[in-house]
mmCIF file with all atom_site columns, C-alpha atoms and ligand atoms in Angstrom:
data_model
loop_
_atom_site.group_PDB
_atom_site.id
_atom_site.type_symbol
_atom_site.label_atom_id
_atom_site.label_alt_id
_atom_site.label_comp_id
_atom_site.label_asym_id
_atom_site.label_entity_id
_atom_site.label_seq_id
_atom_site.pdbx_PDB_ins_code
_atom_site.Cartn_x
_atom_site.Cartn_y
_atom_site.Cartn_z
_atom_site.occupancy
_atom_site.B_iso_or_equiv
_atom_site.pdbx_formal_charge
_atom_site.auth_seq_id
_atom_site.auth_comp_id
_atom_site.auth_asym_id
_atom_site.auth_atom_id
_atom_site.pdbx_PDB_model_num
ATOM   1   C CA  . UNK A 1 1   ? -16.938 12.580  1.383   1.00 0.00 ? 1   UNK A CA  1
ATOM   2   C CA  . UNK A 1 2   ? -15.283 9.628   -0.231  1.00 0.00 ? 2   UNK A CA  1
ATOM   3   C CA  . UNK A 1 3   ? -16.625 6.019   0.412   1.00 0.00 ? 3   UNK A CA  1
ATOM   4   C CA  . UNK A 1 4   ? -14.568 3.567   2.499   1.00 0.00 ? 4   UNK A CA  1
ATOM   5   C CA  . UNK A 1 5   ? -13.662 0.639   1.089   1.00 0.00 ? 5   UNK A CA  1
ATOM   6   C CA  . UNK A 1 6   ? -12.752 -2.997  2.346   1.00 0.00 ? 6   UNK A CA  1
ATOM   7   C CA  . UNK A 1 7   ? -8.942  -1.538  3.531   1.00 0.00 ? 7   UNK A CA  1
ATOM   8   C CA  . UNK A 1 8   ? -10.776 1.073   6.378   1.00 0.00 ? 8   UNK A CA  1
ATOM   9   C CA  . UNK A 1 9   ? -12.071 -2.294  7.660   1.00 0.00 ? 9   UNK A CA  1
ATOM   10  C CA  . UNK A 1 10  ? -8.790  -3.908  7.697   1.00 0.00 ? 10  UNK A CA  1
ATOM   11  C CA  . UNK A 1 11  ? -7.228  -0.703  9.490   1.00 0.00 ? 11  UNK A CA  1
ATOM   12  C CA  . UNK A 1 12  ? -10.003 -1.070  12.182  1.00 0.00 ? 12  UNK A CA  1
ATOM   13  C CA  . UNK A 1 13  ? -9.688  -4.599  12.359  1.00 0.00 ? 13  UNK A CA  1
ATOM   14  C CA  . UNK A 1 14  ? -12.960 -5.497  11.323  1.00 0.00 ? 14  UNK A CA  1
ATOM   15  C CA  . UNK A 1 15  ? -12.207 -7.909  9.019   1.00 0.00 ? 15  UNK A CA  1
ATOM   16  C CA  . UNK A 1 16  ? -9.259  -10.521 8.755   1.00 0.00 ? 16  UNK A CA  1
ATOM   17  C CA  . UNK A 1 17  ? -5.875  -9.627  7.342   1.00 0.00 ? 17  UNK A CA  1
ATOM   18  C CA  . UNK A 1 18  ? -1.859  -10.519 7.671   1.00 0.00 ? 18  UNK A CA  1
ATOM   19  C CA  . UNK A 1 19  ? -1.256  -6.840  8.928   1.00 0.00 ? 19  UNK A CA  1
ATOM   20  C CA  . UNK A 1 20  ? 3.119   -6.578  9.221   1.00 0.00 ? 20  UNK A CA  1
ATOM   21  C CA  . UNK A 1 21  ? 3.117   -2.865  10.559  1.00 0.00 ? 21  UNK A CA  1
ATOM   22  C CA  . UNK A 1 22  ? 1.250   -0.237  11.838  1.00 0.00 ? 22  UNK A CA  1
ATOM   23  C CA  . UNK A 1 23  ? 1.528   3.196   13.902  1.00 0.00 ? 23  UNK A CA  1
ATOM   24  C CA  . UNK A 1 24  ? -0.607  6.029   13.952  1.00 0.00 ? 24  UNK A CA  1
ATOM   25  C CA  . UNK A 1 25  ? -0.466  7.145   10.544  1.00 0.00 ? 25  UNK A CA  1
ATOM   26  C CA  . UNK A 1 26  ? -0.110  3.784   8.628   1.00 0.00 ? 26  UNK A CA  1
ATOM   27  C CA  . UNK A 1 27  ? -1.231  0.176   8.329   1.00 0.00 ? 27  UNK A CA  1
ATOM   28  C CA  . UNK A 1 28  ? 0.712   -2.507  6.243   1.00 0.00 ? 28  UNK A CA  1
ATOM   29  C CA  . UNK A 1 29  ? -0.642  -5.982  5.353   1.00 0.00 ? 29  UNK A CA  1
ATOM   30  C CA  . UNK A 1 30  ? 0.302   -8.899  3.209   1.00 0.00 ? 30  UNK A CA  1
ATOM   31  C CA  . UNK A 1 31  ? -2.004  -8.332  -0.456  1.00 0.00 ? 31  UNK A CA  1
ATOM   32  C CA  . UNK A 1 32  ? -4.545  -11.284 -0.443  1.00 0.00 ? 32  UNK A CA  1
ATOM   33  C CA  . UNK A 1 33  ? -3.309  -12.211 -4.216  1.00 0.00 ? 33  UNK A CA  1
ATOM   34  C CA  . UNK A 1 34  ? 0.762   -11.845 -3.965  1.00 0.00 ? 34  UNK A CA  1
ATOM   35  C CA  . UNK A 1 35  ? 2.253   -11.606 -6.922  1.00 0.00 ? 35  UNK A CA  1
ATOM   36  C CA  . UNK A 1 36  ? 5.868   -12.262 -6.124  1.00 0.00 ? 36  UNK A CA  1
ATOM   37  C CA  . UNK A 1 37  ? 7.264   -13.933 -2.874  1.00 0.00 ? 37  UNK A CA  1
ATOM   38  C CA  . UNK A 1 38  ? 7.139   -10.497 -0.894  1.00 0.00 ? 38  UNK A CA  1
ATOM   39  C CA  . UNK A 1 39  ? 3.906   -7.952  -1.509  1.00 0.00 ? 39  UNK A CA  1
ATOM   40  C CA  . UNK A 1 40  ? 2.622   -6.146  0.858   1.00 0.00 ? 40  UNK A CA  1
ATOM   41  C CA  . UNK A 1 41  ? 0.464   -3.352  0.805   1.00 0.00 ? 41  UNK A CA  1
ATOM   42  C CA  . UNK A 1 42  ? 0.842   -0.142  2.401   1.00 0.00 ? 42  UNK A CA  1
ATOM   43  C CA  . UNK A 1 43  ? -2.063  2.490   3.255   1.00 0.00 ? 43  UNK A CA  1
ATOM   44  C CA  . UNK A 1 44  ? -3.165  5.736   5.415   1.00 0.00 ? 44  UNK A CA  1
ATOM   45  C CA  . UNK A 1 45  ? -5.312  5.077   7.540   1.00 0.00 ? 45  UNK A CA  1
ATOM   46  C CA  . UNK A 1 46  ? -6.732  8.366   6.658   1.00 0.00 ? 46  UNK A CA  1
ATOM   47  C CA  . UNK A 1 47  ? -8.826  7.376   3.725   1.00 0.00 ? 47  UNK A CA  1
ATOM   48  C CA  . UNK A 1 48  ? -7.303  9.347   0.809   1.00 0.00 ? 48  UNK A CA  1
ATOM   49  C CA  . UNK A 1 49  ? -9.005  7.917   -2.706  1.00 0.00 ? 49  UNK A CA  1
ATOM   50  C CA  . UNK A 1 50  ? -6.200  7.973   -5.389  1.00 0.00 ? 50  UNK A CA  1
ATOM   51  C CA  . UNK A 1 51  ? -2.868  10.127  -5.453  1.00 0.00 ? 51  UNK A CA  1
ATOM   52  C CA  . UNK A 1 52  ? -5.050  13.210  -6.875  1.00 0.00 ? 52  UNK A CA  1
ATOM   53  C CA  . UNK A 1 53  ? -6.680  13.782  -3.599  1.00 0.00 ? 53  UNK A CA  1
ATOM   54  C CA  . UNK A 1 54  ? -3.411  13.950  -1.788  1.00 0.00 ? 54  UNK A CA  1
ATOM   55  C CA  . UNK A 1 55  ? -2.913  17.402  -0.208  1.00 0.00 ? 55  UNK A CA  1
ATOM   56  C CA  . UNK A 1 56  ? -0.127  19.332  0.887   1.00 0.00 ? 56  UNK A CA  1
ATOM   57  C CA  . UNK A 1 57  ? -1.322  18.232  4.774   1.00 0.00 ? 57  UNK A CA  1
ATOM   58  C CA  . UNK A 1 58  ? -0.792  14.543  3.585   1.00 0.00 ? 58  UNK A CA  1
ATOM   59  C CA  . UNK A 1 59  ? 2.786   15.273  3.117   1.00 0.00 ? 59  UNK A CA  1
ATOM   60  C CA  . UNK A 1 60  ? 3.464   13.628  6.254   1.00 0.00 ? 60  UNK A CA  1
ATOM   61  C CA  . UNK A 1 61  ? 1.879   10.446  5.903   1.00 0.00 ? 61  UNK A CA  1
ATOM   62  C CA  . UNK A 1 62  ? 2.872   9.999   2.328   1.00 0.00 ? 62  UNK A CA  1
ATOM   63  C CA  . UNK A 1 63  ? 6.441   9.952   3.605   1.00 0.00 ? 63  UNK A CA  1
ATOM   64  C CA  . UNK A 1 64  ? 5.536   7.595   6.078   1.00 0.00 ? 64  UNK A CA  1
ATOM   65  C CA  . UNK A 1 65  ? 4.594   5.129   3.179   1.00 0.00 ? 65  UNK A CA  1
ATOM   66  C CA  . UNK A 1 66  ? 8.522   5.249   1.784   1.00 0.00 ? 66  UNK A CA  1
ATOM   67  C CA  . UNK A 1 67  ? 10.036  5.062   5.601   1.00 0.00 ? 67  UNK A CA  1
ATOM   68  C CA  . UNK A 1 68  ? 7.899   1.938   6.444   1.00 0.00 ? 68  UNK A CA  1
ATOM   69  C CA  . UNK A 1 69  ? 8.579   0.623   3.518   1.00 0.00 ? 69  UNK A CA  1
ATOM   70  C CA  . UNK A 1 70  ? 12.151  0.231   3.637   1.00 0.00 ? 70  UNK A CA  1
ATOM   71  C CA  . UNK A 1 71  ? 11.849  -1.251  7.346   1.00 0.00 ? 71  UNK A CA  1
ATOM   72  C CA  . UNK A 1 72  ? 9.536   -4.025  6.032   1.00 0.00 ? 72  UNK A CA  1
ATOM   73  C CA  . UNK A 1 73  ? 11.837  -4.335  2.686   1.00 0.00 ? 73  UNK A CA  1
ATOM   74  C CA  . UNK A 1 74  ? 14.980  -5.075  5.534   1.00 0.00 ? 74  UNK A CA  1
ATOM   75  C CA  . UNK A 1 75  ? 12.566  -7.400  7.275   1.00 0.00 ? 75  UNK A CA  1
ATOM   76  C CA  . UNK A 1 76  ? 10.940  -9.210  4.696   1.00 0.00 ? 76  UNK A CA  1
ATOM   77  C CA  . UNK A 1 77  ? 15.299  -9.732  3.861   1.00 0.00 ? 77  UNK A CA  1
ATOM   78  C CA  . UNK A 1 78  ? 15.160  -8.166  0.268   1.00 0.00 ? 78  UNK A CA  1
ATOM   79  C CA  . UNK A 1 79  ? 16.603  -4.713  0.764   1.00 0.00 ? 79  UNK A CA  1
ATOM   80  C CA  . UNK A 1 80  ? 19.412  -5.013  -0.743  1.00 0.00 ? 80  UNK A CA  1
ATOM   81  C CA  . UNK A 1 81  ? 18.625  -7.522  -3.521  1.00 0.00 ? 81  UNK A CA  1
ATOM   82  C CA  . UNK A 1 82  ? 15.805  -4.942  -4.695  1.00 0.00 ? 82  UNK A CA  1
ATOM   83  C CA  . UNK A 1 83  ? 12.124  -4.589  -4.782  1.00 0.00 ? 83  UNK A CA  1
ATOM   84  C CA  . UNK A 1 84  ? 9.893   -2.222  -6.235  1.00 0.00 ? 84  UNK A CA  1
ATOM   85  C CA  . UNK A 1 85  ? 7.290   0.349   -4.907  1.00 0.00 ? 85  UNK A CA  1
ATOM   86  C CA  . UNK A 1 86  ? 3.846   0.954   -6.891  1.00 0.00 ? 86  UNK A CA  1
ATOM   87  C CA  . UNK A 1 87  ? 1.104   3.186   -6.481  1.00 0.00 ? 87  UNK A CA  1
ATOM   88  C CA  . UNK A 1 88  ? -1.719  2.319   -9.258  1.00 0.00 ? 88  UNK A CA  1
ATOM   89  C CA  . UNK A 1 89  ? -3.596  5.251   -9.770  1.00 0.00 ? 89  UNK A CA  1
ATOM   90  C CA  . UNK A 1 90  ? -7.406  5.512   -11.762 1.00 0.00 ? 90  UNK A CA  1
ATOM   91  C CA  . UNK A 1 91  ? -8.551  2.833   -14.585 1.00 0.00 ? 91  UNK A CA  1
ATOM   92  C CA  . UNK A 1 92  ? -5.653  3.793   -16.546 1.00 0.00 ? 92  UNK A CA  1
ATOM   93  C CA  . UNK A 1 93  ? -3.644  3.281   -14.013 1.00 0.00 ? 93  UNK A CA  1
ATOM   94  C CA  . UNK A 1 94  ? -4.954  -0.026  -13.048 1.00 0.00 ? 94  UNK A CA  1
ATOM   95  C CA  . UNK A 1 95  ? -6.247  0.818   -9.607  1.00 0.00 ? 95  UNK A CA  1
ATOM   96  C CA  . UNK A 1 96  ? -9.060  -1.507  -8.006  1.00 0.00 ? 96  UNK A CA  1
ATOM   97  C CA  . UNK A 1 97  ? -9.389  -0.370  -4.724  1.00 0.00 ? 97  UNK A CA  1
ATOM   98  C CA  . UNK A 1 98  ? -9.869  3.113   -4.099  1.00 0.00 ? 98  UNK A CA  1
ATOM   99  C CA  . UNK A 1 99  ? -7.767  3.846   -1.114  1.00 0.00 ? 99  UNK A CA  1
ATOM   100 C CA  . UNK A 1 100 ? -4.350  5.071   -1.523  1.00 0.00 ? 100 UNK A CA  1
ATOM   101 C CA  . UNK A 1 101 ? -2.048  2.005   -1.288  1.00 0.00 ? 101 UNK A CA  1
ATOM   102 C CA  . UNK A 1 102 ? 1.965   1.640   -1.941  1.00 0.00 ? 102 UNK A CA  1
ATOM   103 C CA  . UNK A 1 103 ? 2.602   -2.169  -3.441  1.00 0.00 ? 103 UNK A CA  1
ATOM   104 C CA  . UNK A 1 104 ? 5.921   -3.297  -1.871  1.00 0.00 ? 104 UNK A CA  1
ATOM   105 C CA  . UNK A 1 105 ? 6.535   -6.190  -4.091  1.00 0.00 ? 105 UNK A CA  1
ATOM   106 C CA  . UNK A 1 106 ? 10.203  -8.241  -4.160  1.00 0.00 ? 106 UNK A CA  1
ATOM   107 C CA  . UNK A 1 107 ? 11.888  -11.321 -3.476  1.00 0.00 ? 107 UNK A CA  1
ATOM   108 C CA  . UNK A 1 108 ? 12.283  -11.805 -7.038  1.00 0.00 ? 108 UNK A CA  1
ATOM   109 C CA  . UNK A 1 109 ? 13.749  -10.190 -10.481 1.00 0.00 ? 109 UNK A CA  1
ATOM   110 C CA  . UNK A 1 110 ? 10.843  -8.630  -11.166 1.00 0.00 ? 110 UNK A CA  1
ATOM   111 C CA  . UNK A 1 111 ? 11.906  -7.459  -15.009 1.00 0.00 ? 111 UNK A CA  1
ATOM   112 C CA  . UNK A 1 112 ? 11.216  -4.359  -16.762 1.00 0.00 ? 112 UNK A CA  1
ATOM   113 C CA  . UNK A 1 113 ? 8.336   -2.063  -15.436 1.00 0.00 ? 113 UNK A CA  1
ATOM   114 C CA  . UNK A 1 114 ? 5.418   -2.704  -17.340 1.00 0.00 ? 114 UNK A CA  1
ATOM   115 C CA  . UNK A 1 115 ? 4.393   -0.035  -19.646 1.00 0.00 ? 115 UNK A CA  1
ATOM   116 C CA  . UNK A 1 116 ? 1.467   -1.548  -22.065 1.00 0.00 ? 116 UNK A CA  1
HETATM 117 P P1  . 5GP B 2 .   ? -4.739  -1.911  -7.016  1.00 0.00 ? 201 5GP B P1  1
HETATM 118 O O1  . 5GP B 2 .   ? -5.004  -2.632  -8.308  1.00 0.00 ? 201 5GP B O1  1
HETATM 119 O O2  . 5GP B 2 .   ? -5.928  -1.128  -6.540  1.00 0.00 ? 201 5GP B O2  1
HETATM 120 O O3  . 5GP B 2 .   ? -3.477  -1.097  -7.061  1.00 0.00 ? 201 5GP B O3  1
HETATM 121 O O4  . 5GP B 2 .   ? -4.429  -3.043  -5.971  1.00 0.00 ? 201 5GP B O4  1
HETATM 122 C C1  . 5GP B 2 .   ? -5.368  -3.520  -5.055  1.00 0.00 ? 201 5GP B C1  1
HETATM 123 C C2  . 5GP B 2 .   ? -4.716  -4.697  -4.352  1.00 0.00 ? 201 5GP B C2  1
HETATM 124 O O5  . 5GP B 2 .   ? -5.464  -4.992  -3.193  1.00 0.00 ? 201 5GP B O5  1
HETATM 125 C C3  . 5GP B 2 .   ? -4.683  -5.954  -5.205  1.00 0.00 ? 201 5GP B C3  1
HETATM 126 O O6  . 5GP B 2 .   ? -3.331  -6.384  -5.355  1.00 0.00 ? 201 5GP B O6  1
HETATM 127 C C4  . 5GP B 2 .   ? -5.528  -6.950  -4.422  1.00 0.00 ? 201 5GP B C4  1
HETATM 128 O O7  . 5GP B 2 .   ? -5.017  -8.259  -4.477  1.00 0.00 ? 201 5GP B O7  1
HETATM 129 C C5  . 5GP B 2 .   ? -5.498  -6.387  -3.016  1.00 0.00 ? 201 5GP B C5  1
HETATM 130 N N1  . 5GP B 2 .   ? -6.690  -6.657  -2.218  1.00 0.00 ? 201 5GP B N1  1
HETATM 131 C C6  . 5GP B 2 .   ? -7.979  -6.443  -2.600  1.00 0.00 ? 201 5GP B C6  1
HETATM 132 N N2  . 5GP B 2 .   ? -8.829  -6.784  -1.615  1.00 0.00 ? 201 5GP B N2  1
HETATM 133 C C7  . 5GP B 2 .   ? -8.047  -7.220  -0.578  1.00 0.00 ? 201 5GP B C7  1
HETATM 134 C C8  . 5GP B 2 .   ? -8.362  -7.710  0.732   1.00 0.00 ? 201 5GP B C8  1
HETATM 135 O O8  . 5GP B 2 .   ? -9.508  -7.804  1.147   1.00 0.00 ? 201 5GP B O8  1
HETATM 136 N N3  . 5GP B 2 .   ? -7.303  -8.051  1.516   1.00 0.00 ? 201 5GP B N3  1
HETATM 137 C C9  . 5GP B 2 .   ? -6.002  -7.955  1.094   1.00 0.00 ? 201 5GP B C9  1
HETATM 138 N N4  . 5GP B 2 .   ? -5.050  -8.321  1.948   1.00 0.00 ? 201 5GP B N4  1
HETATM 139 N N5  . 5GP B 2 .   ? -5.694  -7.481  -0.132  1.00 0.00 ? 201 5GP B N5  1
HETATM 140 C C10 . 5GP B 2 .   ? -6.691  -7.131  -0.959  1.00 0.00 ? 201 5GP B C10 1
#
């Protein structure tokens, strides 16, 4: 059983945060640390760890991520200038918190994707 971290509080409301969207499947709140004009993060509220514990029954909600995050992208008004979508997986991959989350980050040329 994986551990919940500080984002299942967030989805319950338990704790304080700038949440922009959320259904049944999904929650999506402003990241506490932005790192361009528009970043917001978008989660399950199942608790899935990292993108290697995503299942074939997750299909679903891991669509969700993409169709929520084009309606926020047309709200937050930077659709059609661009954005970009992460998902940070493991140390290599730079993750901190260990509960599936797309970064919608924008409003901004963000430059090449970083590689190093
Ligand atoms: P990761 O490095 O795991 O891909 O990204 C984790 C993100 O979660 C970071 O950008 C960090 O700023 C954000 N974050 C961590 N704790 C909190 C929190 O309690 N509230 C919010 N809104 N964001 C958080």
């Amino acid at each position: 059983m994986a551990e919940e971290t500080i984002f299942s509080k967030i989805i319950r409301k338990e704790i304080p945060a700038d949440v922009v969207y959320q259904d049944d499947l999904v929650t999506a709140f402003r990241d506490i640390n932005p790192r361009a004009p528009s970043h917001v993060l978008i989660i399950p509220n199942k608790l899935i760890p990292t993108t290697n514990d995503v299942e074939a029954e997750d299909e679903l909600v891991m669509g969700r991520l993409f169709t929520v995050a084009k309606k926020i992208a047309i709200e937050e008004g930077i659709a059609e200038d661009g954005y970009r979508l992460i998902v940070n997986c493991n140390p290599h991959g730079g993750q901190e918190v260990y509960h599936i989350h797309m970064h919608l980050v924008g409003g901004r040329p963000l430059g090449p994707m970083l590689l190093s």
